[in-house]
Amino acid sequence: INKLGYRDCNFDFSLSTNDKVKIVILGDSFTWGFGVRSEQRFTNLLNDKLSNTSLIFNLGKNGSDTKEEYKRLIDYPVKPNILILQYFLNDIEGASKENGQSVKGFSLYKDLNGLSEFMIRNSFILNYIYWLIPRGNYSTYIEFLSSAYNNQDILDSHLSDLDNILNYCKSNEITPYLIIIPFMNDLDLSHKLLTPIETHLIEQDIRFINFVDILKDIPLKTRMVNSNDGHMSAEVHKLVAEELYSMLHLLVESRYRHLEDI
């Protein structure tokens, strides 16, 4: 963890970075790389492919939503040339809370008393054993998300938060891209809920990759970190890196040549 609280290198921001294309990857626990080693993350793998021309900054934070991500983007000491925003379905939670709909479905460690919670939170082996048993009411959480995406007031508020990021990019000549990550264990539901997000991005002429269709041919067990952790497996991180490289590398090379000329 670096000095800014990100799972990334400690960059010396006082040094000029104008000789390389600056790429900020902004997201939540999927960008953070929850459940995989740092070198297995799509951000690291993409950096391996573009290291000659680019500097990649990982701005992933566990549990963050779109509104928080916007604040972290404008506070970051580097203004990127390219922004990759990693989107996940729970990004609507902040807008939902602001519109009076509380998040339901997960109450981490609430089945424990104070001493038990302290011991389990601070012991790797006890925490591992605790989470071998599935926690949280998944169906209740899905009902909450479905309600949020079908509530026009909440959706409009959420899209406004998303537009704050896109408008910041426009006003600062930053090229934005989105990668949309579905529920690893429910691609069909993800496709249904993500429709208004896709429509909004198409209307704004924003390039994006929705991984719903890309992941359909990958077995469920291969997609997930493990049976109780729905984060992306190392295999999926690799796939995301490959898709991003295919979409970005020509633009990055062009931007790099332009910076060299300057």
Coordinates of C-alpha atoms in Angstrom, one line a residue:
I1 CA 0.0 0.0 0.0
N2 CA 1.5 3.3 -1.0
K3 CA 1.5 6.6 0.8
L4 CA -1.8 7.7 -0.7
G5 CA -3.5 4.5 0.4
Y6 CA -3.6 2.7 -2.9
R7 CA -2.2 -0.7 -3.7
D8 CA 0.4 0.7 -6.0
C9 CA 3.9 2.0 -6.3
N10 CA 5.1 5.1 -4.4
F11 CA 5.6 7.4 -7.4
D12 CA 7.8 10.5 -7.2
F13 CA 5.3 13.0 -8.4
S14 CA 7.9 15.8 -8.4
L15 CA 9.6 14.2 -11.4
S16 CA 8.3 15.0 -14.9
T17 CA 6.3 12.3 -16.5
N18 CA 5.6 14.1 -19.8
D19 CA 7.7 11.6 -21.7
K20 CA 5.2 8.9 -21.2
V21 CA 1.4 8.6 -21.5
K22 CA -0.3 8.7 -18.1
I23 CA -3.1 6.2 -17.6
V24 CA -5.2 6.3 -14.5
I25 CA -7.3 3.2 -13.8
L26 CA -10.1 4.2 -11.4
G27 CA -12.3 1.7 -9.7
D28 CA -13.3 -0.4 -6.7
S29 CA -12.1 -3.8 -5.3
F30 CA -11.9 -5.2 -8.8
T31 CA -9.2 -2.7 -9.7
W32 CA -7.6 -3.0 -6.3
G33 CA -7.3 -6.7 -7.1
F34 CA -9.1 -8.3 -4.2
G35 CA -8.2 -12.0 -4.0
V36 CA -5.3 -12.0 -6.4
R37 CA -1.6 -11.1 -6.1
S38 CA -0.5 -7.7 -7.3
E39 CA 1.3 -9.1 -10.3
Q40 CA -1.8 -10.9 -11.4
R41 CA -4.0 -7.8 -11.6
F42 CA -5.2 -6.5 -15.0
T43 CA -3.6 -3.1 -14.1
N44 CA -0.2 -4.7 -13.6
L45 CA -0.6 -7.0 -16.7
L46 CA -1.5 -4.0 -18.8
N47 CA 1.5 -2.1 -17.5
D48 CA 3.7 -5.0 -18.5
K49 CA 2.4 -4.6 -22.1
L50 CA 2.6 -0.8 -22.2
S51 CA 5.6 0.0 -19.9
N52 CA 7.7 1.4 -22.8
T53 CA 5.2 4.1 -23.6
S54 CA 3.0 4.6 -20.5
L55 CA 2.8 5.1 -16.7
I56 CA -0.2 3.3 -15.2
F57 CA -1.6 4.5 -11.8
N58 CA -4.0 2.1 -9.9
L59 CA -6.7 4.1 -8.1
G60 CA -8.7 1.1 -6.9
K61 CA -10.3 1.3 -3.5
N62 CA -12.5 -1.4 -1.9
G63 CA -16.1 -0.6 -1.6
S64 CA -16.0 2.8 -3.5
D65 CA -18.9 4.0 -5.6
T66 CA -19.0 6.5 -8.5
K67 CA -19.3 9.6 -6.4
E68 CA -16.3 8.7 -4.2
E69 CA -14.3 7.7 -7.3
Y70 CA -14.9 11.1 -8.8
K71 CA -13.5 12.8 -5.7
R72 CA -10.5 10.6 -5.7
L73 CA -9.8 11.3 -9.3
I74 CA -9.8 15.1 -8.9
D75 CA -7.7 14.9 -5.7
Y76 CA -5.0 12.6 -7.3
P77 CA -1.7 14.5 -7.9
V78 CA -1.5 13.2 -11.5
K79 CA -3.8 14.4 -14.3
P80 CA -3.9 11.5 -16.8
N81 CA -4.0 11.5 -20.5
I82 CA -6.3 8.5 -20.5
L83 CA -8.8 7.4 -17.8
I84 CA -10.0 3.9 -17.5
L85 CA -13.1 3.8 -15.3
Q86 CA -13.9 0.3 -14.0
Y87 CA -17.6 0.0 -13.4
F88 CA -19.4 -2.5 -11.2
L89 CA -23.1 -2.8 -10.4
N90 CA -22.8 -1.8 -6.8
D91 CA -21.5 1.6 -7.9
I92 CA -25.1 2.8 -7.7
E93 CA -25.1 2.4 -3.9
G94 CA -24.2 5.9 -3.1
A95 CA -26.9 7.4 -5.2
S96 CA -29.4 5.0 -3.7
K97 CA -28.5 6.1 -0.1
E98 CA -28.8 9.7 -1.1
N99 CA -32.3 9.0 -2.4
G100 CA -33.5 7.3 0.8
Q101 CA -33.0 3.7 -0.2
S102 CA -30.6 1.9 2.1
V103 CA -28.3 -1.0 1.1
K104 CA -29.7 -4.3 2.1
G105 CA -28.3 -7.8 2.1
F106 CA -24.9 -7.8 3.8
S107 CA -24.0 -7.1 7.4
L108 CA -20.4 -8.1 7.8
Y109 CA -19.5 -9.8 11.1
K110 CA -22.9 -8.8 12.6
D111 CA -23.5 -12.4 13.7
L112 CA -20.6 -12.1 16.2
N113 CA -20.1 -10.6 19.6
G114 CA -17.3 -8.0 20.1
L115 CA -14.6 -10.4 21.2
S116 CA -15.3 -12.9 18.5
E117 CA -15.4 -10.2 15.8
F118 CA -12.0 -8.8 17.0
M119 CA -10.4 -12.3 17.0
I120 CA -11.7 -13.3 13.6
R121 CA -10.9 -9.9 11.9
N122 CA -7.3 -10.1 13.2
S123 CA -6.5 -13.8 12.5
F124 CA -5.9 -15.0 8.9
I125 CA -6.8 -18.6 9.7
L126 CA -9.9 -17.7 11.8
N127 CA -11.1 -15.3 9.1
Y128 CA -10.6 -17.9 6.4
I129 CA -12.6 -20.5 8.3
Y130 CA -15.4 -17.9 9.0
W131 CA -15.8 -17.1 5.3
L132 CA -15.9 -20.8 4.3
I133 CA -19.5 -20.5 5.2
P134 CA -21.3 -18.1 2.7
R135 CA -22.3 -14.8 4.4
G136 CA -25.0 -12.3 3.6
N137 CA -28.4 -12.6 1.9
Y138 CA -27.6 -12.5 -1.8
S139 CA -31.2 -12.5 -2.9
T140 CA -32.0 -9.5 -0.7
Y141 CA -29.1 -7.6 -2.1
I142 CA -30.1 -8.4 -5.6
E143 CA -33.6 -7.2 -4.9
F144 CA -32.1 -3.9 -3.6
L145 CA -29.9 -3.4 -6.7
S146 CA -32.8 -4.3 -9.1
S147 CA -35.0 -1.7 -7.3
A148 CA -32.2 0.9 -7.5
Y149 CA -31.7 0.5 -11.2
N150 CA -35.4 0.6 -11.9
N151 CA -36.0 3.7 -9.8
Q152 CA -35.7 6.7 -12.2
D153 CA -34.7 9.2 -9.5
I154 CA -31.9 7.0 -8.2
L155 CA -30.8 6.1 -11.7
D156 CA -30.7 9.8 -12.8
S157 CA -28.7 10.7 -9.7
H158 CA -26.3 7.9 -10.4
L159 CA -25.9 8.9 -14.0
S160 CA -25.2 12.4 -12.9
D161 CA -22.4 11.1 -10.7
L162 CA -21.0 9.2 -13.7
D163 CA -21.3 12.4 -15.9
N164 CA -19.2 14.3 -13.3
I165 CA -16.3 12.0 -14.2
L166 CA -16.9 12.1 -17.9
N167 CA -17.3 15.9 -17.9
Y168 CA -14.1 16.3 -15.9
C169 CA -12.3 14.2 -18.6
K170 CA -13.8 16.4 -21.3
S171 CA -12.8 19.7 -19.7
N172 CA -9.2 18.4 -19.0
E173 CA -8.7 16.7 -22.4
I174 CA -8.6 13.3 -20.9
T175 CA -9.7 10.4 -23.0
P176 CA -12.2 8.2 -21.0
Y177 CA -12.9 4.5 -21.4
L178 CA -15.1 2.3 -19.3
I179 CA -14.8 -1.4 -18.5
I180 CA -18.0 -2.9 -17.2
I181 CA -17.6 -5.8 -14.8
P182 CA -20.6 -8.1 -14.2
F183 CA -21.5 -10.3 -11.4
M184 CA -19.2 -13.3 -12.0
N185 CA -21.9 -15.7 -10.8
D186 CA -24.9 -14.1 -12.7
L187 CA -24.1 -12.7 -16.1
D188 CA -27.8 -12.7 -17.2
L189 CA -28.9 -10.5 -14.4
S190 CA -25.9 -8.2 -15.0
H191 CA -26.9 -7.8 -18.6
K192 CA -30.4 -6.8 -17.6
L193 CA -29.4 -4.3 -14.9
L194 CA -26.6 -2.8 -17.0
T195 CA -28.8 -1.8 -20.0
P196 CA -29.4 1.8 -18.9
I197 CA -25.6 2.3 -18.3
E198 CA -24.8 1.0 -21.7
T199 CA -27.4 3.2 -23.3
H200 CA -26.1 6.3 -21.5
L201 CA -22.5 5.6 -22.6
I202 CA -23.6 5.1 -26.2
E203 CA -25.6 8.3 -26.2
Q204 CA -22.5 10.2 -25.0
D205 CA -20.2 8.4 -27.5
I206 CA -18.0 6.9 -24.7
R207 CA -16.1 3.8 -25.6
F208 CA -16.5 0.9 -23.3
I209 CA -16.1 -2.9 -22.9
N210 CA -18.9 -4.9 -21.3
F211 CA -17.5 -8.2 -20.1
V212 CA -20.9 -9.9 -19.8
D213 CA -20.7 -11.5 -23.3
I214 CA -16.9 -12.0 -23.1
L215 CA -17.1 -14.1 -20.0
K216 CA -20.0 -16.4 -21.1
D217 CA -17.7 -19.1 -22.4
I218 CA -15.6 -19.2 -19.2
P219 CA -16.8 -21.7 -16.6
L220 CA -18.1 -20.1 -13.4
K221 CA -15.4 -21.7 -11.2
T222 CA -12.8 -20.3 -13.5
R223 CA -14.2 -16.8 -13.3
M224 CA -14.3 -16.4 -9.5
V225 CA -11.5 -16.1 -6.9
N226 CA -13.2 -19.0 -5.1
S227 CA -16.7 -20.4 -4.3
N228 CA -17.4 -17.7 -1.7
D229 CA -15.6 -14.8 -3.3
G230 CA -17.2 -13.3 -6.4
H231 CA -14.2 -11.1 -7.4
M232 CA -12.4 -11.8 -10.6
S233 CA -10.0 -14.7 -10.8
A234 CA -6.5 -14.3 -12.1
E235 CA -7.7 -15.8 -15.4
V236 CA -10.3 -13.0 -15.8
H237 CA -7.8 -10.3 -14.8
K238 CA -5.6 -11.6 -17.7
L239 CA -8.5 -11.5 -20.1
V240 CA -9.4 -7.9 -19.0
A241 CA -5.8 -6.8 -19.6
E242 CA -5.8 -8.4 -23.1
E243 CA -9.1 -6.7 -24.0
L244 CA -7.8 -3.3 -22.7
Y245 CA -4.6 -3.6 -24.6
S246 CA -6.4 -4.4 -27.9
M247 CA -8.5 -1.3 -27.4
L248 CA -5.8 1.1 -26.2
H249 CA -2.4 0.3 -27.7
L250 CA -2.8 2.2 -30.9
L251 CA -4.0 5.3 -29.1
V252 CA -1.3 5.0 -26.5
E253 CA 1.4 4.7 -29.2
S254 CA 0.0 7.8 -31.0
R255 CA -0.1 9.8 -27.8
Y256 CA 3.4 8.7 -26.9
R257 CA 4.8 9.9 -30.3
H258 CA 3.0 13.2 -29.8
L259 CA 4.6 13.7 -26.3
E260 CA 8.0 12.8 -27.8
D261 CA 7.6 15.5 -30.4
I262 CA 6.7 18.1 -27.7

